[in-house]
Amino acid sequence: MRQRELDPAFEEFVRASSASLLRTAYLLTGDRGHAEDLLQTTLLRVAWRWSAASEQPDAYARRVLVNLSRDRWRNLRRRVREHHQQDLPQLPVDDDTDRVTTREALMPALRELPTRQREVVVLRFFADLSVAETAQALRCSEGTVKAYTSRALTKLRQLLDVQEIEVRQT
């Protein structure tokens, strides 16, 4: 079987963007293993469509990542629900993520958000995209991104305040 040569620009894109895409995938899924699988599938799809993706590979990859994440959540709803074990050690995604001191509280709070709100929060604040870039990645209007952001931040504030109170009481 003959192997196809990869474009050197694609290989450079993978080297430059894999860490941030993995972080985004982790924040969308809340699970390191699923995030790695999502990243691999994303990079494979970007490679298949490199001629179209090469103009804006980061934006293309983020869109693929979000779509795959949505597919995963849809499929999870059809399965028996898994429960996250709080007492298991959490593996760090990378050095940048370890600096977030509230990660133990943030991940369960992110899981509580509806899918679209979680996607907006991850893309806006963790992937550091603008409102316009987030709207493009999610294929919605900028107004929708702003509305989801507002609702998500309100919900996160409520969830994190409740968790902070519970931590103080123990």
N, CA and C of each residue as an Amber inpcrd file, in Angstrom:
protein
   510
   0.8380000  -1.1700000   0.0000000   0.0000000   0.0000000   0.0000000
   0.8880000   1.2390000   0.0000000   0.5660000   2.1650000  -0.8630000
   1.3690000   3.3630000  -1.0310000   0.9120000   4.4580000  -0.0650000
   1.8520000   5.0280000   0.6610000   1.5210000   6.0980000   1.5910000
   1.5380000   7.4360000   0.8820000   0.6300000   8.2750000   1.2670000
   0.5490000   9.6140000   0.7220000   1.4130000  10.5410000   1.5620000
   2.1710000  11.3880000   0.8990000   3.0270000  12.3470000   1.6050000
   2.1840000  13.4850000   2.1720000   2.4790000  13.8610000   3.4020000
   1.7860000  14.9880000   4.0260000   2.4660000  16.2890000   3.6390000
   1.6670000  17.3040000   3.4840000   2.1820000  18.6360000   3.1980000
   2.9750000  19.1100000   4.4210000   4.1900000  19.6370000   4.2220000
   4.9670000  20.1360000   5.3600000   4.2230000  21.2290000   6.1480000
   3.3700000  21.9880000   5.4680000   2.5890000  23.0180000   6.1600000
   1.5990000  22.3800000   7.1340000   1.0500000  21.2180000   6.7620000
   0.1430000  20.5150000   7.6680000   0.9080000  20.0320000   8.8990000
   2.0820000  19.4650000   8.6840000   2.8830000  18.9950000   9.8030000
   3.2390000  20.1400000  10.7480000   3.5440000  21.3090000  10.1980000
   3.8430000  22.4800000  11.0310000   2.5940000  22.9270000  11.8040000
   1.4470000  22.8830000  11.1260000   0.1800000  23.2190000  11.7860000
  -0.0580000  22.2820000  12.9760000   0.1750000  20.9940000  12.7850000
  -0.0300000  20.0200000  13.8630000   0.8930000  20.3320000  15.0390000
   2.1600000  20.5940000  14.7450000   3.1140000  20.9210000  15.8170000
   2.6990000  22.1890000  16.5680000   2.2640000  23.1960000  15.8320000
   1.9530000  24.4890000  16.4400000   0.6120000  24.5040000  17.1720000
  -0.3510000  23.7270000  16.7170000  -1.7200000  23.8660000  17.2300000
  -2.2170000  22.7200000  18.0900000  -1.5270000  21.6210000  18.1300000
  -2.0360000  20.4450000  18.8430000  -2.2970000  20.7080000  20.3260000
  -1.4060000  21.4030000  20.9850000  -1.5880000  21.6360000  22.4310000
  -2.8410000  22.4550000  22.7110000  -3.0450000  23.5300000  21.9600000
  -4.2360000  24.3600000  22.2130000  -5.5050000  23.6290000  21.7950000
  -5.4490000  22.8370000  20.7240000  -6.6260000  22.0660000  20.3160000
  -6.9400000  20.9800000  21.3400000  -5.9100000  20.3580000  21.9150000
  -6.1400000  19.3550000  22.9530000  -6.7750000  19.9850000  24.1870000
  -6.2910000  21.1470000  24.5620000  -6.8590000  21.8620000  25.7150000
  -8.3310000  22.1810000  25.4450000  -8.6400000  22.6650000  24.2390000
 -10.0200000  22.9720000  23.8770000 -10.8730000  21.7070000  23.9200000
 -10.3650000  20.6150000  23.3700000 -11.1030000  19.3480000  23.3750000
 -11.3440000  18.8680000  24.8040000 -10.3370000  19.0090000  25.6550000
 -10.4830000  18.5980000  27.0560000 -11.5760000  19.4150000  27.7500000
 -11.5700000  20.6990000  27.5020000 -12.5690000  21.5430000  28.1430000
 -13.9720000  21.2810000  27.5970000 -14.0720000  20.8880000  26.3390000
 -15.3750000  20.5520000  25.7730000 -15.8880000  19.2140000  26.2890000
 -14.9900000  18.2570000  26.5130000 -15.4210000  16.9130000  26.8980000
 -15.3020000  16.6390000  28.3870000 -14.3140000  17.2700000  29.0460000
 -14.0940000  17.0230000  30.4630000 -13.3530000  15.7260000  30.7350000
 -12.8130000  15.0960000  29.7100000 -12.1310000  13.8170000  29.8680000
 -10.9000000  13.7850000  28.9680000  -9.7580000  13.4680000  29.5500000
  -8.4930000  13.4820000  28.8040000  -8.4940000  12.4840000  27.6470000
  -8.9510000  11.2640000  27.8870000  -8.9720000  10.2380000  26.8480000
  -9.8610000  10.6160000  25.6840000 -11.0740000  11.1020000  25.9930000
 -11.9820000  11.5230000  24.9320000 -11.4090000  12.7180000  24.1780000
 -10.7500000  13.6060000  24.9030000 -10.1480000  14.7840000  24.2570000
  -9.0630000  14.3630000  23.2750000  -8.2380000  13.3910000  23.6740000
  -7.1880000  12.9170000  22.7690000  -7.7830000  12.2570000  21.5290000
  -8.8400000  11.4590000  21.7260000  -9.5130000  10.8320000  20.5840000
 -10.1070000  11.8810000  19.6550000 -10.7360000  12.8870000  20.2580000
 -11.3390000  13.9640000  19.4810000 -10.2800000  14.7150000  18.6790000
  -9.1360000  14.9690000  19.3070000  -8.0530000  15.6650000  18.6160000
  -7.5320000  14.8340000  17.4480000  -7.3240000  13.5480000  17.6600000
  -6.8290000  12.6980000  16.5760000  -7.7930000  12.6860000  15.3960000
  -9.0730000  12.5450000  15.6700000 -10.0670000  12.5310000  14.6000000
 -10.1080000  13.8860000  13.8960000 -10.0020000  14.9600000  14.6750000
  -9.9830000  16.3040000  14.0920000  -8.8000000  16.4670000  13.1450000
  -7.6220000  16.0840000  13.6000000  -6.4280000  16.2340000  12.7590000
  -6.5100000  15.3580000  11.5130000  -7.0890000  14.1860000  11.6410000
  -7.2670000  13.3230000  10.4870000  -8.1930000  13.9750000   9.4640000
  -9.2890000  14.5400000   9.9380000 -10.2290000  15.1960000   9.0150000
  -9.6240000  16.4460000   8.3860000  -8.8430000  17.1840000   9.1470000
  -8.1680000  18.3540000   8.5870000  -7.1650000  17.9070000   7.5180000
  -6.4550000  16.8130000   7.7810000  -5.4880000  16.3030000   6.7980000
  -6.1810000  15.8850000   5.5080000  -7.3300000  15.2250000   5.6390000
  -8.0740000  14.7990000   4.4510000  -8.4840000  15.9870000   3.5980000
  -8.8170000  17.0930000   4.2590000  -9.3160000  18.2760000   3.5400000
  -8.3120000  19.4210000   3.5930000  -7.0290000  19.1060000   3.6320000
  -6.0040000  20.1240000   3.7990000  -6.0670000  21.1880000   2.7140000
  -6.4070000  20.8350000   1.5000000  -6.4650000  21.8440000   0.4370000
  -7.4970000  22.9200000   0.7770000  -8.6060000  22.5530000   1.3660000
  -9.6200000  23.5340000   1.7660000  -9.2820000  24.1760000   3.1090000
  -8.6760000  23.4080000   4.0020000  -8.4150000  23.8850000   5.3570000
  -7.1690000  24.7520000   5.4550000  -6.2740000  24.6550000   4.4980000
  -4.9660000  25.3020000   4.6210000  -5.0340000  26.8260000   4.6550000
  -6.1300000  27.4120000   4.1750000  -6.2550000  28.8750000   4.2200000
  -6.3880000  29.3700000   5.6580000  -7.2110000  28.7030000   6.4450000
  -7.4040000  29.0430000   7.8570000  -7.4690000  27.7530000   8.6680000
  -6.3430000  27.0880000   8.8410000  -6.3800000  25.7620000   9.4740000
  -6.8710000  25.7650000  10.9210000  -6.5450000  26.8030000  11.6860000
  -7.0170000  26.8400000  13.0810000  -8.5320000  26.9350000  13.1440000
  -9.1080000  27.8180000  12.3520000 -10.5640000  27.9790000  12.3400000
 -11.2400000  26.6990000  11.8450000 -10.6790000  26.0990000  10.8050000
 -11.2370000  24.8620000  10.2580000 -11.1810000  23.7540000  11.3150000
 -10.0440000  23.6170000  11.9710000  -9.8760000  22.5700000  12.9820000
 -10.8240000  22.7880000  14.1620000 -10.9790000  24.0330000  14.5960000
 -11.9070000  24.3090000  15.7100000 -13.3270000  23.9330000  15.3360000
 -13.7280000  24.2430000  14.0960000 -15.0850000  23.8990000  13.6610000
 -15.2660000  22.3850000  13.6770000 -14.2850000  21.6510000  13.1570000
 -14.3510000  20.1880000  13.1660000 -14.4150000  19.6810000  14.5980000
 -13.5880000  20.2430000  15.4720000 -13.5380000  19.8320000  16.8790000
 -14.8930000  20.0410000  17.5590000 -15.4950000  21.1890000  17.3350000
 -16.8030000  21.4720000  17.9350000 -17.8550000  20.5140000  17.3870000
 -17.8460000  20.2860000  16.0800000 -18.8320000  19.3750000  15.4890000
 -18.6650000  17.9520000  16.0160000 -17.4330000  17.4860000  16.1300000
 -17.1980000  16.1520000  16.6840000 -17.6320000  16.0810000  18.1460000
 -17.4010000  17.1500000  18.8840000 -17.8180000  17.1950000  20.2840000
 -19.3400000  17.1100000  20.3910000 -20.0280000  17.8320000  19.5160000
 -21.4970000  17.7620000  19.5140000 -21.9700000  16.3580000  19.1900000
 -21.3400000  15.7360000  18.1840000 -21.7080000  14.3620000  17.8380000
 -21.5150000  13.4410000  19.0320000 -20.4100000  13.6330000  19.7550000
 -20.1340000  12.8060000  20.9310000 -21.2270000  12.9860000  21.9790000
 -21.6190000  14.2400000  22.2320000 -22.6580000  14.4740000  23.2430000
 -23.9890000  13.8740000  22.8140000 -24.2990000  13.9720000  21.5200000
 -25.5390000  13.3550000  21.0260000 -25.5050000  11.8470000  21.2470000
 -24.3760000  11.2240000  20.9340000 -24.2430000   9.7800000  21.1100000
 -24.2910000   9.3810000  22.5800000 -23.7370000  10.2120000  23.4450000
 -23.7620000   9.9010000  24.8770000 -25.1870000   9.9010000  25.4290000
 -26.0410000  10.7440000  24.8830000 -27.4250000  10.7970000  25.3600000
 -28.1600000   9.5010000  25.0560000 -27.6880000   8.7830000  24.0460000
 -28.3380000   7.5280000  23.6590000 -27.8480000   6.3490000  24.4900000
 -26.7700000   6.5270000  25.2280000 -26.1720000   5.4440000  26.0020000
 -26.5820000   5.5240000  27.4650000 -26.2750000   4.4690000  28.1930000
 -26.4660000   4.4770000  29.6380000 -25.5250000   5.5220000  30.2130000
 -26.0170000   6.3330000  31.1060000 -25.2380000   7.4410000  31.6530000
 -24.0830000   6.9450000  32.5250000 -22.8920000   7.5110000  32.2710000
 -21.7250000   7.2140000  33.0890000 -21.6270000   8.2680000  34.1750000
 -21.1110000   7.8780000  35.3290000 -20.9550000   8.8190000  36.4230000
 -19.4790000   9.0810000  36.6520000 -19.1320000  10.3440000  36.7710000
 -17.7460000  10.7480000  36.9940000 -17.3640000  10.4340000  38.4360000
 -16.2190000   9.8040000  38.6090000 -15.7310000   9.4690000  39.9380000
 -14.8680000  10.6040000  40.4620000 -15.3350000  11.3160000  41.4540000
 -14.6150000  12.4610000  41.9970000 -13.3370000  12.0620000  42.7200000
 -13.2940000  10.8300000  43.2540000 -12.1450000  10.4490000  44.0560000
 -10.9480000   9.9640000  43.2270000 -11.0980000   9.8310000  41.9160000
  -9.9790000   9.4240000  41.0780000  -9.0870000  10.6250000  40.7960000
  -7.7720000  10.4190000  40.7110000  -6.8790000  11.5580000  40.4370000
  -7.1000000  12.0870000  39.0300000  -7.0650000  13.4000000  38.8790000
  -7.2090000  14.0380000  37.5800000  -5.8320000  14.2290000  36.9640000
  -5.6820000  13.8440000  35.7170000  -4.4120000  14.0210000  35.0200000
  -4.3750000  15.4080000  34.4010000  -3.2470000  16.0920000  34.4960000
  -3.1580000  17.4180000  33.8890000  -3.1230000  17.3290000  32.3750000
  -3.6870000  18.3430000  31.7080000  -3.6460000  18.3970000  30.2450000
  -2.2810000  18.9050000  29.8210000  -1.8190000  19.9890000  30.4070000
  -0.4760000  20.4970000  30.1670000  -0.1660000  21.5310000  31.2360000
   1.0150000  22.1180000  31.1780000   1.4370000  23.0600000  32.2150000
   0.5050000  24.2530000  32.3300000  -0.0230000  24.7530000  31.2140000
  -0.9140000  25.9110000  31.2560000  -2.1810000  25.5990000  32.0430000
  -2.7350000  24.4390000  31.8360000  -3.9770000  24.0810000  32.5130000
  -3.7510000  23.8860000  34.0030000  -2.5610000  23.3890000  34.3920000
  -2.2830000  23.1730000  35.8060000  -2.2720000  24.4740000  36.5910000
  -2.0490000  25.5930000  35.9230000  -2.0210000  26.8740000  36.6300000
  -3.4030000  27.3220000  37.0570000  -4.4230000  26.7250000  36.5380000
  -5.7860000  27.0990000  36.9320000  -6.0660000  26.4590000  38.2860000
  -6.0740000  27.2740000  39.3070000  -6.2130000  26.7350000  40.6610000
  -7.6320000  26.2640000  40.9720000  -8.5910000  26.7110000  40.2200000
  -9.9730000  26.3200000  40.4880000 -10.4450000  25.2060000  39.5650000
  -9.5050000  24.4860000  38.9620000  -9.8850000  23.4560000  37.9920000
 -10.8080000  22.4070000  38.6040000 -10.5530000  22.0310000  39.8270000
 -11.3840000  21.0140000  40.4650000 -12.8350000  21.4740000  40.5690000
 -13.0510000  22.7630000  40.7390000 -14.4140000  23.2900000  40.7950000
 -14.9350000  23.6320000  39.4060000 -14.0510000  24.0510000  38.5340000
 -14.4640000  24.5200000  37.2100000 -14.9580000  23.3930000  36.3170000
 -14.2840000  22.2520000  36.2960000 -14.6760000  21.1680000  35.3940000
 -16.0870000  20.6550000  35.6810000 -16.4510000  20.3700000  36.9330000
 -17.8390000  19.9570000  37.1790000 -18.8450000  21.0610000  36.8140000
 -18.4690000  22.3130000  37.0430000 -19.3660000  23.4200000  36.6890000
 -19.5410000  23.4990000  35.1660000 -18.4590000  23.3210000  34.4180000
 -18.5690000  23.3220000  32.9520000 -19.4640000  22.1860000  32.4720000
 -19.3720000  21.0310000  33.1160000 -20.2090000  19.8880000  32.7370000
 -21.6910000  20.1690000  32.9620000 -21.9960000  21.0590000  33.8970000
 -23.3900000  21.3940000  34.1940000 -24.0190000  22.2960000  33.1410000
 -23.1930000  22.9880000  32.3580000 -23.7190000  23.9050000  31.3490000
 -24.3150000  23.1440000  30.1730000 -25.3540000  23.7060000  29.5600000
 -25.8430000  23.1190000  28.3100000 -24.7250000  23.1530000  27.2540000
 -24.8000000  22.2700000  26.2990000 -23.7360000  22.0870000  25.3100000
 -23.3230000  23.3830000  24.6370000 -24.2470000  24.1510000  24.1060000
 -23.9060000  25.3670000  23.3700000 -23.2350000  26.3930000  24.2880000
 -23.7100000  26.5110000  25.5150000 -23.0900000  27.4480000  26.4460000
 -21.6700000  27.0030000  26.7730000 -21.4720000  25.7070000  26.9760000
 -20.1320000  25.1870000  27.2560000 -19.2020000  25.4590000  26.0710000
 -19.6890000  25.2450000  24.8510000 -18.8750000  25.4910000  23.6680000
 -18.4510000  26.9510000  23.5930000 -19.3860000  27.8530000  23.8510000
 -19.0760000  29.2820000  23.7950000 -18.0370000  29.6510000  24.8470000
 -18.2000000  29.1750000  26.0640000 -17.2480000  29.4930000  27.1340000
 -15.8610000  28.9630000  26.7910000 -15.7950000  27.7450000  26.3330000
 -14.4970000  27.1460000  26.0030000 -13.8200000  27.9200000  24.8730000
 -14.5640000  28.2060000  23.8150000 -13.9560000  28.8990000  22.6770000
 -13.6010000  30.3480000  23.0050000 -14.4660000  31.0340000  23.7270000
 -14.2130000  32.4510000  24.0280000 -13.0970000  32.6330000  25.0530000
 -13.1330000  31.8740000  26.1340000 -12.2520000  32.1700000  27.2610000
 -11.0580000  31.2350000  27.3890000 -11.1660000  30.0300000  26.8790000
 -10.0370000  29.1100000  26.9800000  -9.2560000  29.0420000  25.6720000
  -9.9720000  29.0880000  24.5380000  -9.2830000  29.1230000  23.2450000
  -8.9850000  30.5690000  22.8370000  -9.4910000  31.5330000  23.6050000
  -9.2210000  32.9500000  23.4180000  -9.6460000  33.4620000  22.0430000
 -10.8280000  33.0380000  21.5900000 -11.3630000  33.5090000  20.3130000
 -12.2070000  34.7530000  20.5360000 -12.2820000  35.5770000  19.5170000
 -13.1520000  36.7480000  19.5700000 -14.6020000  36.2910000  19.4040000
 -15.5310000  37.2120000  19.5980000 -16.9450000  36.8970000  19.4030000
 -17.1680000  36.4600000  17.9550000 -16.5680000  37.1710000  17.0040000
 -16.7350000  36.8450000  15.5870000 -16.1600000  35.4660000  15.2580000
 -14.9720000  35.1640000  15.7850000 -14.3560000  33.8600000  15.5250000
 -15.1710000  32.7310000  16.1510000 -15.7100000  32.9740000  17.3270000
 -16.5510000  31.9780000  17.9850000 -17.8240000  31.7510000  17.1800000
 -18.4310000  32.8300000  16.7070000 -19.6360000  32.7120000  15.8840000
 -19.3490000  31.9130000  14.6140000 -18.1970000  32.1540000  14.0260000
 -17.8110000  31.4220000  12.8120000 -17.6150000  29.9380000  13.1220000
 -16.9470000  29.6360000  14.2150000 -16.6910000  28.2390000  14.5800000
 -17.9800000  27.4880000  14.8900000 -18.9430000  28.1760000  15.5010000
 -20.1970000  27.5400000  15.8940000 -21.2960000  27.6920000  14.8490000
 -20.9900000  28.4430000  13.7880000 -21.9600000  28.7000000  12.7100000
 -23.2450000  29.3170000  13.2470000 -23.0620000  30.4050000  13.9850000
 -24.2100000  31.1380000  14.5110000 -23.8710000  32.6280000  14.4580000
 -24.8060000  33.4690000  14.8570000 -24.5710000  34.9120000  14.8130000
 -23.7640000  35.3710000  16.0310000 -23.1780000  36.5490000  15.9090000
 -22.4310000  37.1120000  17.0320000 -23.3580000  37.3970000  18.2030000
 -24.5770000  37.7980000  17.9200000 -25.5610000  38.0380000  18.9820000
 -25.8590000  36.7700000  19.7720000 -25.9200000  35.6510000  19.0750000
 -26.1520000  34.3700000  19.7370000 -24.9870000  34.0350000  20.6580000
 -23.7610000  34.2800000  20.1830000 -22.5760000  34.0330000  21.0060000
 -22.6380000  34.8910000  22.2650000 -22.9900000  36.1600000  22.1170000
 -23.0690000  37.0560000  23.2750000 -24.1370000  36.5940000  24.2610000
 -25.2860000  36.1620000  23.7450000 -26.3670000  35.7060000  24.6200000
 -25.9530000  34.4400000  25.3800000 -25.3690000  33.4670000  24.6570000
 -24.9200000  32.2430000  25.3120000 -23.8300000  32.5380000  26.3350000
 -22.9440000  33.4710000  26.0100000 -21.8780000  33.8360000  26.9390000
 -22.4630000  34.3960000  28.2280000 -23.4000000  35.2950000  28.0920000
 -24.0270000  35.9070000  29.2590000 -24.7080000  34.8570000  30.1370000
 -25.4950000  33.9890000  29.5160000 -26.2020000  32.9470000  30.2750000
 -25.2160000  31.9880000  30.9390000 -24.1740000  31.6120000  30.1950000
 -23.1990000  30.6600000  30.7230000 -22.4430000  31.2410000  31.9070000
 -22.0180000  32.4990000  31.8000000 -21.2770000  33.1170000  32.9010000
 -22.1430000  33.2710000  34.1390000 -23.4080000  33.6000000  33.9440000
 -24.3310000  33.6900000  35.0710000 -24.4710000  32.3400000  35.7580000
 -24.6570000  31.2920000  34.9600000 -24.8030000  29.9350000  35.5080000
 -23.5080000  29.4870000  36.2010000 -22.3490000  29.7660000  35.5880000
 -21.0720000  29.3890000  36.2120000 -20.8670000  30.1120000  37.5310000
 -21.2120000  31.3990000  37.5770000 -21.0810000  32.1390000  38.8430000
 -21.9320000  31.4880000  39.9300000 -23.1680000  31.1190000  39.5630000
 -24.0480000  30.4660000  40.5370000 -23.4740000  29.1360000  40.9900000
 -23.0210000  28.3330000  40.0470000 -22.4800000  27.0110000  40.3820000
 -21.2160000  27.1130000  41.2210000 -20.3300000  28.0270000  40.8630000
 -19.0750000  28.1580000  41.5900000 -19.2870000  28.7560000  42.9710000
 -20.2540000  29.6520000  43.1200000 -20.5650000  30.1820000  44.4530000
 -21.0940000  29.0750000  45.3550000 -21.9630000  28.2220000  44.8350000
 -22.5150000  27.1160000  45.6090000 -21.4020000  26.1630000  46.0080000
 -20.5040000  25.8380000  45.0730000 -19.4020000  24.9260000  45.3850000
 -18.4530000  25.5370000  46.4070000 -18.2130000  26.8420000  46.3270000
 -17.3300000  27.5120000  47.2770000 -17.9260000  27.4460000  48.6780000
 -19.2260000  27.6470000  48.7840000 -19.8980000  27.5730000  50.0710000
 -19.8010000  26.1550000  50.6300000 -20.0020000  25.1210000  49.7700000
 -19.9250000  23.7320000  50.2110000 -18.5200000  23.3930000  50.6900000
 -17.4910000  23.9050000  50.0160000 -16.1030000  23.6480000  50.4100000
 -15.8140000  24.2750000  51.7720000 -16.2980000  25.4860000  51.9760000
 -16.0650000  26.1640000  53.2690000 -16.7220000  25.4220000  54.4140000
 -17.8900000  24.8120000  54.1760000 -18.6230000  24.1300000  55.2370000
 -17.9920000  22.7920000  55.6210000 -17.1400000  22.2270000  54.7530000
 -16.5490000  20.9180000  55.0820000 -15.2370000  21.0480000  55.7920000
